[in-house]
GROMACS .gro file of C-alpha atoms in nm:
model
  435
    1MET     CA    1   0.031  -0.048   0.005
    2ASP     CA    2   0.110   0.354  -0.047
    3TYR     CA    3  -0.012   0.465   0.293
    4THR     CA    4  -0.003   0.349   0.616
    5THR     CA    5  -0.386   0.446   0.788
    6GLN     CA    6  -0.654   0.609   0.648
    7MET     CA    7  -0.589   0.933   0.823
    8ASP     CA    8  -0.210   0.901   0.593
    9ALA     CA    9  -0.423   0.786   0.286
   10ALA     CA   10  -0.708   1.054   0.307
   11ARG     CA   11  -0.430   1.311   0.312
   12LYS     CA   12  -0.206   1.239  -0.006
   13GLY     CA   13  -0.528   1.234  -0.136
   14ILE     CA   14  -0.639   0.823  -0.200
   15ILE     CA   15  -0.982   0.715  -0.158
   16THR     CA   16  -0.973   0.380   0.007
   17ARG     CA   17  -1.210   0.070   0.018
   18GLU     CA   18  -1.296   0.152   0.336
   19MET     CA   19  -1.406   0.554   0.221
   20GLU     CA   20  -1.609   0.415  -0.062
   21LEU     CA   21  -1.798   0.161   0.184
   22VAL     CA   22  -1.840   0.460   0.437
   23ALA     CA   23  -1.938   0.701   0.137
   24ARG     CA   24  -2.237   0.466   0.014
   25LYS     CA   25  -2.381   0.401   0.377
   26GLU     CA   26  -2.396   0.784   0.427
   27LYS     CA   27  -2.477   0.880   0.111
   28ARG     CA   28  -2.218   1.110   0.141
   29THR     CA   29  -1.909   1.145  -0.178
   30ALA     CA   30  -1.601   0.959  -0.096
   31GLU     CA   31  -1.419   1.283  -0.094
   32GLU     CA   32  -1.655   1.441   0.146
   33ILE     CA   33  -1.536   1.052   0.367
   34ARG     CA   34  -1.174   1.138   0.230
   35GLN     CA   35  -1.146   1.545   0.356
   36TRP     CA   36  -1.274   1.498   0.702
   37VAL     CA   37  -1.072   1.140   0.778
   38ALA     CA   38  -0.779   1.411   0.628
   39GLU     CA   39  -0.884   1.685   0.894
   40GLY     CA   40  -0.927   1.422   1.203
   41ARG     CA   41  -1.321   1.514   1.191
   42ALA     CA   42  -1.441   1.146   1.075
   43ALA     CA   43  -1.242   0.853   1.149
   44ILE     CA   44  -1.259   0.487   1.018
   45PRO     CA   45  -1.146   0.277   1.264
   46CYS     CA   46  -1.002  -0.052   1.073
   47ASN     CA   47  -0.713  -0.245   1.196
   48ARG     CA   48  -0.537  -0.383   0.881
   49VAL     CA   49  -0.538  -0.773   1.056
   50HIS     CA   50  -0.932  -0.732   1.103
   51LYS     CA   51  -1.039  -0.894   0.817
   52ALA     CA   52  -1.434  -0.978   0.922
   53LEU     CA   53  -1.455  -0.587   0.902
   54ASP     CA   54  -1.765  -0.413   0.787
   55PRO     CA   55  -1.610  -0.047   0.838
   56ASN     CA   56  -1.843   0.232   0.956
   57GLY     CA   57  -1.715   0.607   1.022
   58ILE     CA   58  -1.726   0.819   1.319
   59GLY     CA   59  -1.793   1.186   1.306
   60SER     CA   60  -2.067   1.433   1.426
   61MET     CA   61  -2.144   1.488   1.019
   62LEU     CA   62  -2.226   1.139   0.964
   63LYS     CA   63  -2.483   0.920   1.148
   64THR     CA   64  -2.427   0.840   1.520
   65LYS     CA   65  -2.301   0.520   1.564
   66ILE     CA   66  -2.342   0.291   1.875
   67ASN     CA   67  -2.118   0.104   2.052
   68VAL     CA   68  -2.191  -0.212   2.295
   69ASN     CA   69  -1.962  -0.330   2.572
   70LEU     CA   70  -1.942  -0.727   2.657
   71GLY     CA   71  -1.680  -0.908   2.798
   72THR     CA   72  -1.604  -1.210   3.057
   73SER     CA   73  -1.581  -1.107   3.442
   74ARG     CA   74  -1.473  -1.304   3.706
   75ASP     CA   75  -1.822  -1.384   3.761
   76CYS     CA   76  -1.939  -1.453   3.433
   77MET     CA   77  -1.690  -1.643   3.225
   78ASP     CA   78  -1.919  -1.841   3.000
   79LEU     CA   79  -1.783  -1.708   2.605
   80ASP     CA   80  -2.052  -1.895   2.440
   81THR     CA   81  -2.266  -1.647   2.604
   82GLU     CA   82  -2.071  -1.323   2.536
   83VAL     CA   83  -2.078  -1.431   2.223
   84GLU     CA   84  -2.453  -1.496   2.166
   85LYS     CA   85  -2.452  -1.138   2.286
   86VAL     CA   86  -2.188  -1.009   2.070
   87ASN     CA   87  -2.416  -1.170   1.750
   88ARG     CA   88  -2.729  -0.985   1.873
   89ALA     CA   89  -2.620  -0.695   1.920
   90VAL     CA   90  -2.432  -0.696   1.564
   91ALA     CA   91  -2.790  -0.792   1.424
   92MET     CA   92  -2.998  -0.525   1.637
   93GLY     CA   93  -2.733  -0.204   1.448
   94ALA     CA   94  -2.478  -0.191   1.715
   95GLU     CA   95  -2.182  -0.050   1.452
   96ALA     CA   96  -1.899  -0.134   1.707
   97ILE     CA   97  -1.848  -0.406   2.041
   98MET     CA   98  -1.604  -0.320   2.303
   99ASP     CA   99  -1.430  -0.589   2.472
  100LEU     CA  100  -1.424  -0.528   2.822
  101SER     CA  101  -1.292  -0.872   2.942
  102SER     CA  102  -1.151  -0.885   3.275
  103PHE     CA  103  -1.072  -1.263   3.388
  104GLY     CA  104  -0.960  -1.582   3.192
  105ASP     CA  105  -0.776  -1.612   2.875
  106THR     CA  106  -0.892  -1.296   2.756
  107ARG     CA  107  -0.699  -1.323   2.451
  108VAL     CA  108  -0.927  -1.608   2.278
  109PHE     CA  109  -1.222  -1.431   2.315
  110ARG     CA  110  -1.023  -1.141   2.153
  111ARG     CA  111  -0.913  -1.306   1.823
  112ARG     CA  112  -1.239  -1.495   1.787
  113LEU     CA  113  -1.361  -1.149   1.725
  114THR     CA  114  -1.173  -0.983   1.518
  115ALA     CA  115  -1.146  -1.356   1.351
  116GLU     CA  116  -1.519  -1.346   1.325
  117CYS     CA  117  -1.723  -1.015   1.363
  118PRO     CA  118  -1.788  -0.753   1.136
  119ALA     CA  119  -1.822  -0.476   1.402
  120ILE     CA  120  -1.560  -0.200   1.484
  121ILE     CA  121  -1.350  -0.420   1.792
  122GLY     CA  122  -1.254  -0.204   2.072
  123THR     CA  123  -1.042  -0.275   2.386
  124VAL     CA  124  -0.913  -0.136   2.705
  125PRO     CA  125  -0.555  -0.262   2.748
  126ILE     CA  126  -0.518  -0.147   3.123
  127TYR     CA  127  -0.757  -0.403   3.190
  128ASP     CA  128  -0.598  -0.678   3.022
  129ALA     CA  129  -0.260  -0.645   3.144
  130VAL     CA  130  -0.386  -0.659   3.513
  131VAL     CA  131  -0.519  -1.002   3.376
  132TYR     CA  132  -0.256  -1.147   3.160
  133TYR     CA  133   0.025  -1.103   3.383
  134HIS     CA  134  -0.119  -1.204   3.671
  135LYS     CA  135   0.049  -1.009   3.939
  136ALA     CA  136   0.074  -0.725   4.195
  137LEU     CA  137  -0.083  -0.426   4.037
  138LYS     CA  138   0.227  -0.222   4.131
  139GLU     CA  139   0.506  -0.487   3.979
  140ILE     CA  140   0.375  -0.449   3.634
  141THR     CA  141   0.622  -0.270   3.416
  142THR     CA  142   0.604   0.062   3.225
  143GLU     CA  143   0.736  -0.206   2.961
  144GLU     CA  144   0.481  -0.429   3.029
  145TRP     CA  145   0.211  -0.162   2.983
  146LEU     CA  146   0.293  -0.118   2.643
  147ASP     CA  147   0.342  -0.470   2.559
  148ILE     CA  148  -0.032  -0.493   2.655
  149VAL     CA  149  -0.098  -0.254   2.364
  150ARG     CA  150   0.110  -0.426   2.101
  151MET     CA  151  -0.024  -0.726   2.173
  152HIS     CA  152  -0.382  -0.598   2.099
  153ALA     CA  153  -0.282  -0.438   1.754
  154GLU     CA  154  -0.152  -0.751   1.650
  155ASP     CA  155  -0.492  -0.900   1.740
  156GLY     CA  156  -0.614  -0.694   1.512
  157VAL     CA  157  -0.844  -0.451   1.702
  158ASP     CA  158  -0.980  -0.136   1.532
  159PHE     CA  159  -0.979   0.087   1.848
  160MET     CA  160  -0.811   0.082   2.165
  161THR     CA  161  -0.951   0.305   2.483
  162ILE     CA  162  -0.569   0.443   2.660
  163HIS     CA  163  -0.624   0.619   2.984
  164CYS     CA  164  -0.330   0.866   2.902
  165GLY     CA  165  -0.495   1.216   2.974
  166ILE     CA  166  -0.438   1.137   3.347
  167ASN     CA  167  -0.070   1.216   3.431
  168ARG     CA  168   0.075   1.281   3.793
  169SER     CA  169   0.008   1.657   3.725
  170THR     CA  170  -0.360   1.555   3.708
  171ALA     CA  171  -0.339   1.319   3.966
  172LYS     CA  172  -0.222   1.578   4.221
  173ARG     CA  173  -0.474   1.851   4.096
  174PHE     CA  174  -0.734   1.536   4.112
  175LYS     CA  175  -0.637   1.487   4.503
  176GLU     CA  176  -0.679   1.850   4.602
  177ASN     CA  177  -0.993   1.853   4.404
  178ARG     CA  178  -1.164   1.553   4.525
  179HIS     CA  179  -1.428   1.398   4.346
  180LEU     CA  180  -1.739   1.298   4.524
  181THR     CA  181  -1.711   0.926   4.348
  182ASN     CA  182  -1.347   0.964   4.297
  183ILE     CA  183  -1.223   0.808   3.982
  184VAL     CA  184  -1.498   0.559   3.844
  185SER     CA  185  -1.308   0.500   3.515
  186ARG     CA  186  -1.202   0.165   3.560
  187GLY     CA  187  -0.867   0.185   3.367
  188GLY     CA  188  -0.855   0.529   3.479
  189SER     CA  189  -0.845   0.413   3.855
  190ILE     CA  190  -0.601   0.157   3.789
  191ILE     CA  191  -0.331   0.346   3.652
  192PHE     CA  192  -0.417   0.642   3.939
  193ALA     CA  193  -0.382   0.353   4.135
  194TRP     CA  194  -0.029   0.262   3.965
  195MET     CA  195   0.128   0.576   3.991
  196GLU     CA  196   0.034   0.613   4.340
  197MET     CA  197   0.203   0.310   4.478
  198THR     CA  198   0.514   0.309   4.229
  199GLY     CA  199   0.552   0.712   4.217
  200LYS     CA  200   0.613   0.645   3.850
  201GLU     CA  201   0.446   0.878   3.545
  202ASN     CA  202   0.159   0.724   3.370
  203PRO     CA  203   0.341   0.524   3.112
  204PHE     CA  204   0.060   0.543   2.851
  205TYR     CA  205   0.153   0.915   2.864
  206GLU     CA  206   0.533   0.916   2.901
  207HIS     CA  207   0.556   0.697   2.574
  208PHE     CA  208   0.248   0.836   2.387
  209ASP     CA  209   0.492   0.804   2.097
  210ASP     CA  210   0.611   0.453   2.061
  211ILE     CA  211   0.200   0.411   2.133
  212LEU     CA  212   0.151   0.615   1.839
  213GLU     CA  213   0.407   0.387   1.656
  214ILE     CA  214   0.204   0.115   1.719
  215CYS     CA  215  -0.116   0.251   1.625
  216ARG     CA  216   0.059   0.352   1.316
  217GLU     CA  217   0.177   0.027   1.218
  218TYR     CA  218  -0.124  -0.164   1.237
  219ASP     CA  219  -0.388   0.156   1.199
  220VAL     CA  220  -0.578   0.119   1.519
  221THR     CA  221  -0.735   0.445   1.586
  222LEU     CA  222  -0.679   0.589   1.956
  223SER     CA  223  -0.947   0.611   2.206
  224LEU     CA  224  -0.844   0.836   2.438
  225GLY     CA  225  -0.951   0.756   2.779
  226ASP     CA  226  -1.140   0.993   3.013
  227ALA     CA  227  -1.008   0.866   3.366
  228CYS     CA  228  -1.165   1.174   3.534
  229ARG     CA  229  -1.524   1.165   3.403
  230PRO     CA  230  -1.774   1.244   3.616
  231GLY     CA  231  -1.946   0.950   3.823
  232CYS     CA  232  -2.233   1.140   3.903
  233LEU     CA  233  -2.394   1.518   3.837
  234LYS     CA  234  -2.236   1.684   4.129
  235ASP     CA  235  -1.874   1.574   3.969
  236ALA     CA  236  -1.985   1.716   3.603
  237SER     CA  237  -1.764   1.975   3.458
  238ASP     CA  238  -1.502   2.020   3.749
  239ILE     CA  239  -1.187   2.111   3.717
  240SER     CA  240  -1.006   1.757   3.671
  241GLN     CA  241  -1.243   1.659   3.423
  242ILE     CA  242  -1.180   1.968   3.252
  243GLU     CA  243  -0.769   1.971   3.275
  244GLU     CA  244  -0.762   1.612   3.196
  245LEU     CA  245  -0.973   1.716   2.839
  246VAL     CA  246  -0.693   2.008   2.768
  247THR     CA  247  -0.429   1.716   2.774
  248LEU     CA  248  -0.613   1.521   2.499
  249GLY     CA  249  -0.652   1.795   2.297
  250GLU     CA  250  -0.269   1.801   2.299
  251LEU     CA  251  -0.280   1.436   2.269
  252THR     CA  252  -0.465   1.439   1.996
  253ARG     CA  253  -0.276   1.710   1.795
  254ARG     CA  254   0.063   1.471   1.850
  255ALA     CA  255  -0.117   1.135   1.689
  256TRP     CA  256  -0.244   1.369   1.437
  257GLU     CA  257   0.151   1.477   1.285
  258LYS     CA  258   0.185   1.049   1.295
  259ASP     CA  259  -0.128   1.034   1.065
  260VAL     CA  260  -0.297   0.825   1.390
  261GLN     CA  261  -0.669   0.841   1.416
  262VAL     CA  262  -0.838   0.964   1.714
  263ILE     CA  263  -1.148   0.983   1.915
  264ILE     CA  264  -1.201   1.189   2.237
  265GLU     CA  265  -1.395   0.996   2.514
  266GLY     CA  266  -1.615   1.198   2.732
  267PRO     CA  267  -1.865   1.179   3.032
  268GLY     CA  268  -2.001   0.991   3.199
  269HIS     CA  269  -2.329   1.174   3.451
  270MET     CA  270  -2.419   1.528   3.343
  271PRO     CA  271  -2.722   1.701   3.443
  272LEU     CA  272  -2.920   1.799   3.095
  273ASN     CA  273  -2.830   2.189   3.088
  274GLN     CA  274  -2.479   2.094   3.076
  275ILE     CA  275  -2.452   1.869   2.787
  276GLU     CA  276  -2.445   2.108   2.485
  277ALA     CA  277  -2.186   2.302   2.635
  278ASN     CA  278  -1.925   2.009   2.744
  279MET     CA  279  -1.986   1.899   2.359
  280ARG     CA  280  -1.871   2.278   2.211
  281ILE     CA  281  -1.599   2.245   2.487
  282GLN     CA  282  -1.412   1.926   2.339
  283LYS     CA  283  -1.490   2.003   1.991
  284GLU     CA  284  -1.311   2.350   2.063
  285ILE     CA  285  -1.029   2.172   2.254
  286CYS     CA  286  -0.970   1.883   2.055
  287LYS     CA  287  -1.017   2.040   1.705
  288GLY     CA  288  -1.357   1.835   1.644
  289ALA     CA  289  -1.191   1.481   1.647
  290PRO     CA  290  -1.494   1.242   1.738
  291PHE     CA  291  -1.650   1.249   2.083
  292TYR     CA  292  -1.747   0.921   2.241
  293VAL     CA  293  -1.966   0.979   2.522
  294LEU     CA  294  -2.123   0.704   2.753
  295GLY     CA  295  -2.442   0.836   2.846
  296PRO     CA  296  -2.455   1.057   2.951
  297LEU     CA  297  -2.664   0.952   3.222
  298VAL     CA  298  -2.907   1.252   3.324
  299THR     CA  299  -2.978   1.174   3.677
  300ASP     CA  300  -2.808   0.937   3.980
  301VAL     CA  301  -3.147   0.779   4.099
  302ALA     CA  302  -3.272   0.555   3.845
  303PRO     CA  303  -3.061   0.228   3.935
  304GLY     CA  304  -3.261  -0.067   3.681
  305TYR     CA  305  -3.375   0.237   3.439
  306ASP     CA  306  -3.060   0.336   3.344
  307HIS     CA  307  -3.080   0.296   2.975
  308ILE     CA  308  -3.366   0.577   2.987
  309THR     CA  309  -3.138   0.816   3.142
  310ALA     CA  310  -2.867   0.767   2.896
  311ALA     CA  311  -3.090   0.792   2.602
  312ILE     CA  312  -3.199   1.129   2.718
  313GLY     CA  313  -2.837   1.251   2.799
  314GLY     CA  314  -2.722   1.048   2.503
  315ALA     CA  315  -2.958   1.237   2.266
  316LEU     CA  316  -2.894   1.559   2.340
  317ALA     CA  317  -2.530   1.480   2.340
  318ALA     CA  318  -2.519   1.347   1.998
  319ALA     CA  319  -2.734   1.606   1.874
  320ALA     CA  320  -2.496   1.897   1.993
  321GLY     CA  321  -2.169   1.747   1.844
  322ALA     CA  322  -2.095   1.404   1.997
  323SER     CA  323  -2.077   1.131   1.714
  324PHE     CA  324  -2.033   0.820   1.897
  325LEU     CA  325  -2.276   0.653   2.176
  326CYS     CA  326  -2.164   0.393   2.435
  327TYR     CA  327  -2.488   0.182   2.522
  328VAL     CA  328  -2.568   0.154   2.871
  329THR     CA  329  -2.825  -0.127   2.966
  330PRO     CA  330  -3.059  -0.173   3.264
  331ALA     CA  331  -2.808  -0.345   3.457
  332GLU     CA  332  -2.548  -0.076   3.455
  333HIS     CA  333  -2.446  -0.021   3.844
  334LEU     CA  334  -2.578  -0.322   3.918
  335ARG     CA  335  -2.435  -0.629   3.733
  336LEU     CA  336  -2.320  -0.782   3.389
  337PRO     CA  337  -2.571  -0.723   3.174
  338ASN     CA  338  -2.782  -1.027   2.994
  339VAL     CA  339  -2.874  -1.103   2.679
  340ASP     CA  340  -3.219  -0.917   2.744
  341ASP     CA  341  -3.020  -0.629   2.921
  342VAL     CA  342  -2.757  -0.577   2.602
  343LYS     CA  343  -3.124  -0.563   2.372
  344GLU     CA  344  -3.258  -0.306   2.622
  345GLY     CA  345  -2.945  -0.095   2.578
  346ILE     CA  346  -2.918  -0.121   2.191
  347ILE     CA  347  -3.274  -0.045   2.180
  348ALA     CA  348  -3.249   0.243   2.405
  349SER     CA  349  -2.894   0.400   2.220
  350ARG     CA  350  -3.027   0.376   1.861
  351ILE     CA  351  -3.365   0.570   1.947
  352ALA     CA  352  -3.103   0.801   2.112
  353ALA     CA  353  -2.887   0.838   1.798
  354HIS     CA  354  -3.155   0.844   1.531
  355ALA     CA  355  -3.344   1.128   1.713
  356ALA     CA  356  -3.004   1.317   1.714
  357ASP     CA  357  -2.929   1.220   1.350
  358ILE     CA  358  -3.311   1.383   1.250
  359ALA     CA  359  -3.241   1.697   1.486
  360LYS     CA  360  -2.892   1.798   1.298
  361GLY     CA  361  -2.979   1.700   0.959
  362ILE     CA  362  -2.831   1.405   0.865
  363PRO     CA  363  -2.931   1.315   0.492
  364SER     CA  364  -3.229   1.074   0.482
  365ALA     CA  365  -3.242   1.005   0.863
  366MET     CA  366  -3.630   1.144   0.866
  367ASP     CA  367  -3.727   0.928   0.542
  368TRP     CA  368  -3.747   0.602   0.802
  369ASP     CA  369  -3.986   0.822   1.010
  370ASN     CA  370  -4.204   0.988   0.722
  371GLU     CA  371  -4.246   0.561   0.598
  372MET     CA  372  -4.372   0.496   0.960
  373SER     CA  373  -4.613   0.764   0.924
  374LEU     CA  374  -4.763   0.682   0.594
  375ALA     CA  375  -4.795   0.310   0.705
  376ARG     CA  376  -4.973   0.446   1.040
  377LYS     CA  377  -5.204   0.683   0.783
  378ASN     CA  378  -5.264   0.349   0.557
  379LEU     CA  379  -5.325   0.155   0.911
  380ASP     CA  380  -5.058  -0.090   0.720
  381TRP     CA  381  -4.978  -0.294   1.033
  382GLU     CA  382  -4.698  -0.525   0.879
  383LYS     CA  383  -4.531  -0.247   0.695
  384MET     CA  384  -4.531  -0.077   1.084
  385PHE     CA  385  -4.370  -0.404   1.194
  386SER     CA  386  -4.119  -0.408   0.978
  387LEU     CA  387  -4.035  -0.047   1.009
  388ALA     CA  388  -4.015  -0.064   1.402
  389ILE     CA  389  -3.662  -0.003   1.583
  390ASP     CA  390  -3.785  -0.334   1.714
  391PRO     CA  391  -4.013  -0.561   1.526
  392GLU     CA  392  -4.055  -0.813   1.765
  393LYS     CA  393  -4.152  -0.592   2.014
  394ALA     CA  394  -4.426  -0.453   1.813
  395ARG     CA  395  -4.550  -0.749   1.661
  396ARG     CA  396  -4.605  -0.909   2.036
  397TYR     CA  397  -4.779  -0.616   2.179
  398ARG     CA  398  -5.034  -0.624   1.926
  399ALA     CA  399  -5.060  -0.982   1.928
  400GLU     CA  400  -5.129  -0.977   2.320
  401ALA     CA  401  -5.422  -0.771   2.323
  402LYS     CA  402  -5.590  -0.874   1.961
  403PRO     CA  403  -5.874  -0.545   1.859
  404GLU     CA  404  -6.247  -0.637   1.743
  405LYS     CA  405  -6.151  -0.465   1.411
  406GLU     CA  406  -5.852  -0.559   1.250
  407ASP     CA  407  -5.789  -0.223   1.087
  408THR     CA  408  -5.821  -0.072   1.481
  409CYS     CA  409  -5.614  -0.175   1.768
  410SER     CA  410  -5.738  -0.198   2.124
  411MET     CA  411  -5.691   0.163   2.251
  412CYS     CA  412  -5.899   0.339   2.031
  413GLY     CA  413  -6.109   0.083   1.844
  414ASN     CA  414  -6.367   0.251   1.628
  415PHE     CA  415  -6.285   0.598   1.756
  416CYS     CA  416  -5.952   0.538   1.597
  417ALA     CA  417  -5.893   0.915   1.458
  418VAL     CA  418  -5.672   0.802   1.179
  419LYS     CA  419  -5.925   0.558   1.056
  420ASN     CA  420  -6.219   0.797   1.091
  421MET     CA  421  -6.039   1.081   0.879
  422ASN     CA  422  -5.949   0.813   0.601
  423ARG     CA  423  -6.316   0.782   0.585
  424ILE     CA  424  -6.449   1.105   0.622
  425LEU     CA  425  -6.186   1.249   0.360
  426ASP     CA  426  -6.264   0.974   0.064
  427GLY     CA  427  -6.617   1.084   0.127
  428GLU     CA  428  -6.724   0.785   0.345
  429ILE     CA  429  -6.994   0.847   0.625
  430VAL     CA  430  -6.827   0.792   0.982
  431ASN     CA  431  -7.075   0.607   1.225
  432ILE     CA  432  -6.902   0.534   1.525
  433PHE     CA  433  -7.139   0.333   1.731
  434GLU     CA  434  -7.305   0.159   1.459
  435GLU     CA  435  -7.042   0.002   1.274
   0.00000   0.00000   0.00000
């Protein structure tokens, strides 16, 4: 090839196969995609080792994408169950799968994903280092942290969350301005603890150039992790979060100088009235790099329903410029999600993403809604089911309460406004009680 990464190709004026595929999906021109990738405003995560990949673009001018977090843990080690979740997630429209496995032989699952799964695959190497080396945290060396990054690149991972924004300076500021919920990022808490115990600098920050060389070699997109993201509403937009974001902006510039694609991770928990401002601040500090948010969750009091709190925040965030929504399931804060939780989380996130795409004027986004509206006007139930974001649930709900008249539903019956307006406008008589 005449290029190393998608960004390198784009800057050389080369339109890659991946850019062409993304352009067709987005109803954009390949030249538009190339230009946005060259500028860093869009990313196409596509490790060249991941042969099963069906590429997608991530950027605020593109359709909002969904990421699904999965993976094994000490309490749930069934690989087949996790693979079933992955397959269900892809079938339901998730564009990315993030493997957060934290127990067992994590490489087996990771390699299976990159061998078989068409979705973008992401990982967090910090988690895996703890599992892989299986020794006291403070005994893991700087070299060993970096070796895990290379291992994940070799295994075909398309993007990696690297917690390099929290350095010793940020950590000192954090200790002086403590969060109510401290650090809730798993990767952030691990590297913070390592720095505290060893007295050393964050190896991912100190050796950022080495990480860039690995990413450039395999075309891995860097997802710059937000260790200091707010874990509750009270911690939102505090000094630690903003200081880390400034560092991530500096690291974004350095990555782009090496033609490495970048995504910026964001909050977290955040009141509704702060979300839009946070999106604008990120866009300014990180020069338009795609923003990847967890939620944001707009209230802290809804365990069991956090897929809803996250969808509310996600819709507002994406409408204001976020590009990538990490799904949240009803099991958030409670346990590892099961297959049903995964479905609920994906559907909620897809609703948020689609609502945002309509708000920001993504080409053809509202065509889907217009088709559904026409089917409702025509009382075409089969068409409504086929267009529904969850056809199975829509069909089941209707079947559970079969109406007396097939052209109505059990809510309105002969009082159905749609049915009666269709009749009266066609010159027919409407006589509700005698039908």
